[in-house]
């Protein structure tokens, strides 16, 4: 009885494994252009109706209509200075030898005072800055250029000639009644608000903002702010997409994350449709296990799914649909893919509905110094960071893959690799489309291996108002970039196999080695693991190699740590050797999550993950300085920061030993 139930459960499980492993194909994969055209055919891309808002709430809204000035500004001819309103003709012939005297009228024109008396020939009226020009007057002289005559009736003496119109602003010279002040589609900033107020308006008609529901899908998603569960991932798409909706001129309706449950998801999408002008989902489109979004979208009424599968990378599983007049988009779940496809397919729709013009793409030409492999048949978009090389701009692929959240924020732009190309050769000139505020070049470019203590130095530079761009390209990448003059400094930690010394061999003419700090490398393990706890490095290694269930986690070839691993293993190949992640953190995470039992990494990382640590060897982390760039202020500030005792203290606090030789 029990046995047959177990068999049934096993059959169920196998059926589920089969279903998950089977990849349904996309109905039809189309080009990006075709996808955009098909989507547009089913959408209304005109601006939404206007709504009236108080001026105080008009900031960054889009004007629905042209604004025509109903009044003049200034509303009257006014004085620009403190002085006297007079007839210019009365000053003719005035000079040091022939001063002119004008009688003062019994009136003082302050701001807000409507003048009563006419300025008759031979007279002047006292007037303040901003005062209304009185009848008869056509010019103003500054008080500093006059002499008051105290005895008898008040009068002034002038010693210079005033031309007609001197120090007068005429009515309507700023804003003329009937003039089109602002055009529809303009985004309202503080200056526009000032202009509207100057015309006496206290409210304005703006385009209603499209309400865009943002919904994440996935059983694994955890709301930021809550503790991460095992196999959980924070819902970052929800946050970034809501912000991107705002940037595109929409109002996000953040609906959080829904698990991969058909009923719950369908209900959530229907609710979203009822409340919003547009629905943006992320995740659940790639037709793998638990991917439901596209199936649900196809049930929401005509026209339904318009495109599912676009020949671009990242972003192939993109799904574009509509229910009635409301667009529904299912973005791929991986953050970089989600943001990329959002900007390419969703932001333009939001902008159009919000009354904003399409965003003008800014481009520049740059050289890609490395070869980039690309998939045939898909147009590939590659995020790049820009640095100034000796001969023009250089674009480095940020290359973290479509699952990365940071690729986008660290990128200055992207390049396109044609669908028909299988690679981009090294040193190809490409067109880079800039994203965000890419135009600002950093003061200091650091390319090479990353280290937690480097953040301390960069932080110290920021306190001195120098911006630094750190591109983690690995030690070898840093050496290459430094010798090509593409960076200012390259942090490196490479051992010379011949001498066993770190970094010294990397200094060449034009590249000076600046001492940084030492970090301890050693064996990481979970605390209380008897194979390692309390043992020396040699004993720990011996017991790990003696136990065939002890699974190691290795490092990528080319990393300094890998050199050490291979030296320690002396030809041994324990289980797990082929698992070769690219960072200290990945090694520590694998051990902490019991996907591996031991590996080599640096001490601060062991501490961060609460792991045991057995020191093996110190590693020198130093900087290759590009001599040609030494005199640049940011480079000098960098060197000063390395010498700074406060900075050194902070680096020591991270568990580093700061090198003493500081006479650079
Ligand atoms: P999916 O498209 O649902 O197959 O998801 C692909 C990958 O993207 C998975 O690794 C997901 O964990 C990840 N992912 C999906 N949605 C989100 C989200 N809202 N935030 C962060 N990562 C996500
Ligand atoms: Mg999912």
XYZ file of C-alpha atoms and ligand atoms in Angstrom:
688
model
C 0.000 0.000 0.000
C 2.607 2.439 1.161
C 4.912 1.142 -1.487
C 2.490 1.862 -4.330
C 1.975 5.375 -2.976
C 5.699 5.921 -2.990
C 5.862 4.664 -6.552
C 3.105 7.049 -7.550
C 4.963 9.953 -5.938
C 8.123 8.960 -7.752
C 6.196 8.869 -11.050
C 4.778 12.326 -10.336
C 8.224 13.657 -9.634
C 9.621 12.151 -12.824
C 6.742 13.650 -14.804
C 7.505 17.056 -13.314
C 11.190 16.722 -14.083
C 10.284 15.806 -17.690
C 7.947 18.796 -18.034
C 10.552 21.139 -16.631
C 13.323 19.785 -18.822
C 11.254 20.010 -22.015
C 11.809 23.387 -23.667
C 8.749 24.509 -25.528
C 9.812 26.564 -28.472
C 8.786 30.142 -28.986
C 5.990 30.417 -31.521
C 7.965 32.698 -33.764
C 11.072 34.690 -32.986
C 11.019 38.045 -34.757
C 13.526 40.860 -35.162
C 13.498 43.814 -32.768
C 12.204 46.138 -35.519
C 9.400 43.752 -36.446
C 8.474 43.346 -32.766
C 8.291 47.097 -32.264
C 6.204 47.578 -35.417
C 3.741 44.812 -34.502
C 3.344 46.138 -30.981
C 2.774 49.694 -32.244
C 0.001 48.481 -34.581
C -2.047 47.420 -31.564
C -1.416 50.475 -29.415
C -2.715 53.998 -29.117
C 0.442 56.084 -28.868
C -1.193 59.487 -28.527
C -0.850 61.498 -25.311
C -3.461 60.791 -22.641
C -6.121 63.391 -21.864
C -5.245 66.589 -20.041
C -5.791 67.238 -16.360
C -5.533 70.456 -14.406
C -3.019 70.606 -11.573
C -1.981 73.385 -9.185
C 1.295 75.029 -10.110
C 2.826 73.699 -6.902
C 2.319 70.162 -8.221
C 3.305 70.818 -11.810
C 7.021 70.066 -11.495
C 8.211 67.576 -14.145
C 4.728 67.236 -15.628
C 4.167 67.601 -19.389
C 2.220 70.568 -20.736
C -0.946 69.469 -22.502
C -1.430 72.680 -24.483
C 0.576 75.688 -25.574
C 0.464 78.418 -22.945
C -0.259 81.877 -24.355
C 0.571 84.822 -22.096
C -2.549 86.732 -21.088
C -0.587 89.604 -19.549
C 2.619 91.511 -20.113
C 5.645 91.054 -17.891
C 6.620 93.437 -16.606
C 3.062 94.732 -16.671
C 4.264 98.369 -16.895
C 7.417 100.307 -17.763
C 9.565 100.070 -14.670
C 12.783 101.411 -13.262
C 15.750 99.085 -13.000
C 17.599 101.139 -10.377
C 17.089 103.351 -7.355
C 17.180 106.928 -8.628
C 15.099 109.602 -10.333
C 12.612 109.373 -13.189
C 13.002 112.298 -15.564
C 12.822 113.499 -19.139
C 16.033 112.608 -20.982
C 15.801 115.862 -22.897
C 16.292 117.786 -19.630
C 19.757 116.279 -19.202
C 21.080 117.474 -22.544
C 24.310 119.381 -22.122
C 24.879 118.227 -18.520
C 28.567 117.898 -17.581
C 31.075 118.627 -14.828
C 31.333 122.235 -15.883
C 27.604 122.605 -16.618
C 25.502 120.701 -14.076
C 21.751 120.641 -14.631
C 19.329 121.157 -11.801
C 15.911 119.469 -11.638
C 13.238 120.151 -9.052
C 11.940 117.081 -7.222
C 8.227 116.414 -7.410
C 6.445 115.800 -4.099
C 6.053 112.029 -4.674
C 8.140 108.954 -3.919
C 7.513 105.968 -6.190
C 8.161 102.823 -4.177
C 7.266 99.336 -5.476
C 3.540 98.843 -5.490
C 2.861 102.595 -5.657
C 0.859 103.810 -8.646
C 2.340 107.222 -9.577
C 0.018 110.204 -9.367
C 2.057 113.179 -10.528
C 3.295 113.780 -14.027
C 7.001 114.516 -14.509
C 6.882 117.947 -16.079
C 9.880 119.441 -17.912
C 12.562 120.522 -15.447
C 11.403 118.087 -12.753
C 12.223 114.579 -11.567
C 10.488 112.052 -9.285
C 12.243 109.821 -6.771
C 11.785 106.175 -7.823
C 12.829 102.801 -6.364
C 14.028 99.743 -8.297
C 10.918 98.095 -9.718
C 8.849 101.278 -9.415
C 6.297 102.228 -12.120
C 7.582 104.907 -14.524
C 5.432 108.038 -14.059
C 3.717 109.819 -16.914
C 6.065 112.178 -18.729
C 9.312 110.458 -17.686
C 11.342 108.465 -20.242
C 14.590 107.728 -18.400
C 16.035 107.085 -14.935
C 19.317 108.299 -13.486
C 20.991 106.423 -10.667
C 20.993 108.047 -7.287
C 24.801 107.660 -7.210
C 25.109 109.980 -10.209
C 23.251 112.888 -8.638
C 23.856 115.492 -5.953
C 21.000 116.494 -3.652
C 20.542 120.203 -3.138
C 19.408 120.602 0.466
C 18.635 124.322 0.768
C 15.246 125.520 -0.416
C 12.844 123.253 -2.321
C 14.378 119.757 -2.865
C 16.233 119.432 -6.144
C 18.973 117.351 -7.722
C 22.012 118.298 -9.708
C 23.221 116.072 -12.529
C 26.569 116.047 -14.256
C 25.922 113.543 -17.028
C 23.538 113.065 -19.907
C 20.877 110.337 -19.803
C 19.633 108.747 -23.019
C 15.913 108.020 -23.455
C 15.086 104.594 -22.015
C 18.092 104.544 -19.687
C 17.467 102.079 -16.833
C 13.894 101.426 -17.940
C 12.393 97.983 -18.642
C 9.378 98.358 -20.909
C 6.046 96.641 -20.439
C 6.022 93.242 -22.119
C 9.775 93.232 -22.713
C 10.074 90.028 -20.697
C 6.813 88.336 -21.648
C 4.511 89.936 -24.210
C 0.755 89.475 -23.966
C -0.361 87.072 -26.723
C 3.053 85.461 -26.993
C 3.279 81.640 -26.875
C 5.193 81.200 -23.710
C 5.551 77.448 -23.493
C 4.804 74.742 -25.999
C 2.804 71.600 -25.428
C 4.973 68.625 -24.692
C 7.425 70.711 -22.678
C 8.468 69.142 -19.417
C 7.810 71.636 -16.631
C 10.851 72.605 -14.587
C 11.340 75.316 -11.991
C 11.919 77.941 -14.701
C 8.691 77.072 -16.474
C 6.834 77.263 -13.172
C 8.310 80.734 -12.675
C 7.108 81.838 -16.092
C 3.614 80.520 -15.511
C 3.434 82.297 -12.144
C 4.723 85.533 -13.729
C 1.700 85.381 -16.023
C -0.601 85.042 -13.056
C -1.437 81.354 -13.519
C -1.899 79.206 -10.433
C -2.779 76.037 -12.259
C -1.900 74.420 -15.529
C -3.209 71.712 -17.862
C -0.865 68.765 -18.064
C -1.010 65.379 -19.756
C -2.319 62.716 -17.405
C 0.474 60.390 -16.444
C -0.020 56.818 -17.611
C -0.454 54.522 -14.629
C 1.808 51.521 -15.130
C 1.293 48.481 -12.920
C 4.575 46.743 -12.107
C 4.351 43.115 -11.080
C 7.180 40.681 -10.423
C 6.670 36.939 -10.696
C 8.552 34.060 -9.162
C 8.395 31.755 -6.135
C 11.955 32.757 -5.278
C 11.325 36.468 -4.885
C 11.706 38.148 -1.518
C 10.619 41.704 -0.787
C 13.607 43.979 -0.065
C 13.705 44.694 3.662
C 12.766 41.125 4.562
C 15.288 38.395 5.402
C 16.456 36.327 2.454
C 15.180 32.739 2.554
C 17.216 29.776 1.217
C 17.292 29.880 -2.605
C 15.607 33.282 -2.384
C 16.404 36.327 -4.498
C 15.475 39.918 -3.708
C 12.880 41.398 -6.038
C 15.061 44.060 -7.609
C 13.147 44.274 -10.877
C 10.073 45.610 -9.086
C 12.043 48.528 -7.658
C 14.080 49.399 -10.729
C 11.121 49.127 -13.098
C 8.950 51.352 -10.899
C 11.689 53.980 -10.912
C 12.200 53.611 -14.669
C 8.436 54.090 -15.198
C 8.723 57.400 -13.357
C 11.731 58.431 -15.411
C 9.732 57.740 -18.557
C 6.913 60.011 -17.367
C 4.524 57.427 -15.926
C 3.113 56.756 -12.467
C 4.147 53.325 -11.224
C 1.672 51.164 -9.396
C 3.959 48.771 -7.541
C 2.107 45.524 -6.945
C 4.987 43.503 -5.518
C 5.839 39.920 -6.346
C 3.400 37.098 -7.087
C 4.381 33.438 -6.760
C 4.400 31.111 -9.773
C 0.814 30.037 -9.208
C -1.507 30.241 -12.200
C -4.610 31.278 -10.253
C -2.884 33.851 -8.063
C -1.003 35.328 -10.987
C -4.038 35.541 -13.253
C -5.987 37.284 -10.496
C -3.114 39.706 -9.888
C -2.819 40.568 -13.583
C -6.588 41.102 -13.897
C -6.531 43.395 -10.861
C -3.594 45.263 -12.329
C -5.414 45.730 -15.658
C -8.436 47.127 -13.859
C -6.372 49.785 -12.095
C -3.735 50.742 -14.633
C -3.292 51.954 -18.207
C -0.569 49.416 -18.816
C 0.839 46.327 -17.088
C 4.504 45.376 -16.922
C 5.406 41.937 -15.595
C 8.858 40.563 -15.158
C 9.853 36.926 -15.024
C 8.034 33.820 -16.070
C 8.302 34.316 -19.792
C 11.027 31.921 -20.813
C 8.748 28.884 -20.928
C 10.804 26.948 -18.396
C 9.378 25.343 -15.282
C 6.917 27.538 -13.477
C 6.831 30.102 -16.256
C 3.239 31.097 -16.549
C 3.040 34.729 -17.408
C 2.733 34.314 -21.162
C 0.040 31.666 -20.784
C -2.011 33.944 -18.553
C -1.556 36.943 -20.795
C -2.955 34.965 -23.709
C -6.229 34.511 -21.772
C -6.951 38.183 -21.095
C -8.846 38.969 -24.268
C -8.006 40.236 -27.746
C -5.667 41.069 -29.331
C -3.632 38.970 -26.834
C -0.006 38.092 -27.477
C 1.427 40.062 -30.359
C 5.067 39.017 -30.049
C 6.690 36.272 -28.021
C 10.369 35.832 -28.720
C 12.614 38.549 -30.135
C 15.938 37.910 -31.856
C 18.014 39.962 -29.508
C 20.329 39.370 -26.627
C 19.633 39.996 -23.863
C 15.902 39.776 -24.073
C 14.879 36.873 -26.308
C 11.881 35.711 -24.208
C 10.228 39.142 -24.298
C 6.459 38.957 -24.647
C 4.443 41.906 -25.993
C 0.670 41.788 -25.705
C -2.467 43.846 -25.255
C -5.877 43.369 -23.731
C -8.257 45.799 -25.355
C -6.389 49.089 -25.488
C -4.092 48.251 -22.589
C -0.573 47.098 -23.330
C 0.771 44.158 -21.327
C 4.439 43.373 -21.441
C 6.212 40.409 -19.920
C 9.877 41.229 -19.513
C 12.516 38.537 -19.015
C 13.284 37.932 -15.345
C 17.018 38.504 -15.394
C 17.589 42.074 -14.288
C 19.829 43.305 -17.105
C 17.513 41.739 -19.691
C 14.484 43.229 -17.957
C 15.887 46.750 -17.911
C 17.212 46.531 -21.420
C 13.953 45.389 -22.925
C 12.060 47.905 -20.777
C 14.077 50.757 -22.264
C 13.829 49.400 -25.785
C 10.132 48.479 -25.885
C 8.236 49.885 -22.905
C 9.744 53.286 -22.092
C 8.939 54.664 -25.593
C 5.275 53.672 -25.148
C 5.086 55.320 -21.708
C 6.770 58.456 -23.040
C 4.330 58.661 -25.941
C 1.292 58.277 -23.673
C 2.798 60.813 -21.262
C 3.126 63.313 -24.121
C 6.916 63.268 -24.150
C 8.931 63.193 -27.372
C 11.020 60.095 -28.107
C 14.300 60.169 -26.291
C 17.069 61.306 -28.611
C 19.854 58.759 -28.559
C 23.294 60.250 -28.088
C 26.104 58.291 -29.645
C 29.854 58.384 -29.963
C 32.510 56.333 -31.672
C 34.820 54.212 -29.532
C 37.216 51.327 -29.901
C 36.607 47.965 -28.224
C 40.064 46.684 -27.237
C 39.086 43.052 -26.692
C 37.504 40.382 -28.852
C 33.854 39.711 -28.036
C 32.192 36.455 -29.066
C 28.569 36.785 -30.098
C 25.701 34.473 -30.900
C 24.867 34.106 -34.564
C 21.278 34.980 -35.473
C 20.519 37.343 -32.601
C 21.259 41.016 -32.488
C 23.321 41.426 -29.367
C 23.439 44.472 -27.146
C 26.538 44.779 -25.048
C 26.850 47.171 -22.147
C 30.116 49.072 -22.071
C 32.075 51.393 -19.802
C 33.917 54.220 -21.485
C 37.409 55.436 -20.678
C 39.625 57.936 -22.438
C 42.566 56.184 -24.070
C 45.570 57.835 -25.669
C 43.893 57.752 -29.062
C 40.240 58.428 -28.436
C 37.584 56.724 -26.391
C 37.791 53.063 -25.453
C 34.683 50.969 -24.699
C 35.049 48.037 -22.316
C 32.300 45.432 -22.149
C 30.999 45.407 -18.557
C 30.263 41.747 -19.164
C 28.483 40.505 -16.075
C 25.757 38.712 -17.966
C 22.032 39.240 -18.127
C 21.494 38.211 -14.500
C 23.458 41.178 -13.216
C 21.781 44.115 -11.534
C 24.912 46.252 -11.537
C 25.824 45.962 -15.240
C 23.354 48.628 -16.134
C 24.261 51.077 -13.421
C 27.954 50.835 -14.207
C 27.547 51.083 -17.942
C 27.957 54.316 -19.867
C 26.256 52.943 -22.925
C 25.778 49.945 -25.143
C 26.909 48.725 -28.507
C 25.087 46.535 -30.997
C 26.572 43.430 -32.525
C 24.861 42.482 -35.731
C 22.797 39.294 -35.809
C 24.976 37.999 -38.630
C 28.275 38.439 -36.785
C 29.728 35.635 -34.695
C 32.230 37.941 -33.012
C 33.508 41.467 -32.743
C 37.250 41.531 -33.423
C 39.568 43.242 -30.964
C 40.118 46.935 -31.744
C 36.947 47.324 -33.810
C 35.565 50.858 -33.929
C 31.940 50.848 -32.823
C 29.116 53.252 -32.258
C 28.181 53.534 -28.580
C 24.678 54.631 -27.622
C 25.002 56.522 -24.376
C 22.640 55.852 -21.491
C 21.826 58.062 -18.532
C 24.239 60.819 -17.664
C 27.167 59.084 -19.313
C 28.811 62.225 -20.595
C 30.777 62.841 -17.413
C 34.222 61.257 -17.562
C 35.619 60.099 -14.216
C 38.687 61.876 -12.802
C 40.502 58.615 -12.169
C 40.268 55.290 -13.958
C 41.270 52.206 -11.988
C 41.350 48.947 -13.926
C 42.443 45.614 -12.584
C 41.638 43.403 -9.661
C 39.077 44.519 -7.130
C 39.567 44.429 -3.372
C 37.321 45.551 -0.511
C 39.996 47.917 0.791
C 40.162 49.622 -2.602
C 36.707 50.950 -1.786
C 38.254 52.733 1.198
C 40.724 54.549 -1.071
C 38.012 55.402 -3.603
C 35.854 56.673 -0.732
C 38.705 58.909 0.446
C 38.983 60.301 -3.085
C 35.265 60.999 -3.164
C 35.628 62.980 0.073
C 38.135 65.112 -1.824
C 35.655 65.465 -4.731
C 37.494 63.205 -7.164
C 35.347 60.664 -8.949
C 36.894 57.301 -9.678
C 35.725 54.566 -12.006
C 36.759 51.077 -10.970
C 36.593 48.447 -13.693
C 37.153 44.975 -12.294
C 38.920 43.328 -15.201
C 41.243 41.092 -13.154
C 44.978 41.535 -12.584
C 45.970 40.511 -16.105
C 43.362 42.785 -17.644
C 44.713 45.614 -15.504
C 48.275 45.057 -16.675
C 47.100 45.099 -20.299
C 45.051 48.279 -19.814
C 47.893 50.037 -17.986
C 50.415 49.203 -20.676
C 47.995 50.543 -23.294
C 47.589 53.720 -21.220
C 43.846 53.209 -20.803
C 43.812 53.639 -17.046
C 45.639 55.662 -14.420
C 46.378 52.840 -12.015
C 45.975 49.080 -12.198
C 45.539 47.150 -8.937
C 47.288 43.797 -9.330
C 48.215 40.685 -7.367
C 50.196 38.342 -9.562
C 52.888 36.025 -8.344
C 56.034 35.562 -10.418
C 56.311 31.766 -10.640
C 60.085 32.090 -11.087
C 60.804 34.088 -7.949
C 57.644 33.524 -5.901
C 57.472 37.303 -5.499
C 54.330 39.306 -6.075
C 53.955 42.052 -8.698
C 57.575 43.224 -8.834
C 58.006 41.622 -12.251
C 55.144 43.696 -13.660
C 56.957 47.034 -13.416
C 58.290 48.028 -16.836
C 59.481 51.347 -18.251
C 56.487 53.665 -17.948
C 54.787 51.545 -15.282
C 55.813 51.990 -11.647
C 54.790 49.681 -8.845
C 53.194 51.488 -5.906
C 52.899 49.331 -2.787
C 49.367 48.729 -1.605
C 48.612 46.195 1.106
C 48.770 42.508 1.880
C 45.760 40.349 2.348
C 45.895 36.913 3.871
C 44.771 34.026 1.721
C 43.823 30.767 3.225
C 41.496 27.799 3.404
C 37.843 28.558 4.032
C 35.564 26.013 5.706
C 32.406 25.902 7.771
C 33.129 26.351 11.487
C 33.252 23.067 13.453
C 34.092 21.001 10.365
C 36.470 18.539 12.019
C 38.412 18.030 8.811
C 39.672 21.603 9.107
C 38.914 23.125 12.508
C 42.020 23.687 14.627
C 44.391 22.249 12.029
C 47.388 23.741 10.281
C 47.137 24.425 6.542
C 49.174 21.323 5.710
C 47.052 19.086 7.980
C 43.810 20.563 6.670
C 44.866 19.982 3.091
C 45.907 16.429 3.881
C 42.594 15.576 5.527
C 40.640 17.182 2.674
C 42.528 15.160 0.078
C 42.097 11.979 2.116
C 38.287 12.352 2.205
C 36.622 11.655 -1.143
C 33.412 13.351 0.055
C 35.213 16.633 0.772
C 34.138 18.825 -2.140
C 36.353 21.762 -3.016
C 35.556 24.957 -4.896
C 38.348 26.218 -7.134
C 39.053 29.607 -8.764
C 39.258 30.701 -12.385
C 42.491 30.333 -14.302
C 44.368 33.646 -14.447
C 43.474 34.664 -10.918
C 46.223 35.029 -8.348
C 44.388 32.688 -5.988
C 44.281 29.937 -8.616
C 48.070 30.031 -8.861
C 48.178 29.419 -5.124
C 45.572 26.646 -5.301
C 47.576 24.794 -7.932
C 50.778 25.257 -5.971
C 49.143 23.792 -2.845
C 47.546 20.883 -4.676
C 50.816 19.993 -6.427
C 49.031 18.133 -9.191
C 46.205 16.638 -7.107
C 42.682 17.012 -8.571
C 40.207 16.699 -5.687
C 36.448 16.584 -6.407
C 35.112 20.054 -7.168
C 38.326 21.179 -8.884
C 36.401 21.918 -12.075
C 34.053 24.319 -10.275
C 35.840 27.597 -10.992
C 33.976 30.724 -9.985
C 35.565 34.104 -10.520
C 35.553 35.732 -7.105
C 36.403 35.271 -3.460
C 32.767 35.875 -2.610
C 31.553 33.062 -4.846
C 33.954 30.660 -3.146
C 32.737 31.712 0.301
C 29.051 31.535 -0.718
C 29.482 27.991 -2.086
C 31.012 26.843 1.198
C 28.522 28.695 3.406
C 25.613 27.188 1.449
C 27.156 23.697 1.632
C 27.518 23.399 -2.126
C 31.206 22.842 -1.383
C 33.240 22.174 1.778
C 36.499 24.018 1.265
C 38.322 26.431 -0.995
C 40.839 29.257 -1.029
C 39.961 32.904 -0.577
C 41.001 35.997 1.353
C 40.431 36.424 5.075
C 38.013 39.409 5.044
C 35.625 37.405 2.876
C 35.795 34.419 5.245
C 34.755 36.797 8.017
C 31.888 38.272 5.986
C 30.384 34.816 5.496
C 31.034 33.592 9.046
C 33.444 30.895 7.845
C 36.550 29.371 9.426
C 39.912 30.448 8.020
C 43.379 28.828 8.000
C 46.060 31.190 6.738
C 48.185 29.861 3.869
C 50.074 32.780 2.395
C 49.988 36.543 2.340
C 49.190 38.078 -1.006
C 50.479 41.448 -2.116
C 47.927 43.769 -3.638
C 49.790 46.668 -5.257
C 49.215 49.296 -7.908
C 50.800 49.733 -11.302
C 50.985 53.455 -11.911
C 50.988 54.747 -15.479
C 53.887 57.237 -15.294
C 52.529 59.439 -18.079
C 49.495 60.133 -15.929
C 51.253 60.624 -12.613
C 50.945 64.409 -12.536
C 47.176 64.445 -12.988
C 45.485 65.867 -9.855
C 43.358 62.760 -9.331
C 46.431 60.505 -9.511
C 48.228 62.702 -7.001
C 45.152 62.544 -4.754
C 45.147 58.765 -5.079
C 48.792 58.531 -4.020
C 48.123 60.944 -1.153
C 45.178 58.816 -0.016
C 47.428 55.749 0.095
C 49.796 57.674 2.397
C 47.018 59.103 4.548
C 47.091 57.647 8.067
C 43.280 57.709 8.441
C 42.883 55.784 5.209
C 45.552 53.301 6.279
C 43.780 52.761 9.577
C 40.543 51.971 7.773
C 42.347 49.514 5.490
C 43.940 47.801 8.488
C 40.522 47.507 10.113
C 39.507 45.303 7.181
C 42.224 42.838 8.111
C 44.872 44.023 5.639
C 48.516 44.654 6.369
C 49.423 47.973 4.860
C 52.817 48.056 3.184
C 55.231 50.447 4.822
C 57.287 51.593 1.870
C 55.539 54.842 0.989
C 58.036 57.036 -0.786
C 56.208 57.141 -4.101
P 12.362 33.830 -15.202
O 12.245 34.743 -16.380
O 11.182 33.867 -14.311
O 12.713 32.444 -15.652
O 13.574 34.356 -14.331
C 14.888 34.334 -14.792
C 15.855 34.756 -13.715
O 15.590 36.096 -13.301
C 15.795 33.953 -12.423
O 17.123 33.786 -11.947
C 15.024 34.808 -11.484
O 15.338 34.557 -10.136
C 15.442 36.182 -11.903
N 14.374 37.116 -11.570
C 13.097 37.005 -11.964
N 12.361 38.015 -11.497
C 13.193 38.794 -10.761
C 13.012 39.980 -9.998
N 11.811 40.565 -9.899
N 14.086 40.513 -9.377
C 15.298 39.916 -9.483
N 15.520 38.800 -10.185
C 14.484 38.219 -10.819
Mg 10.486 32.962 -12.633
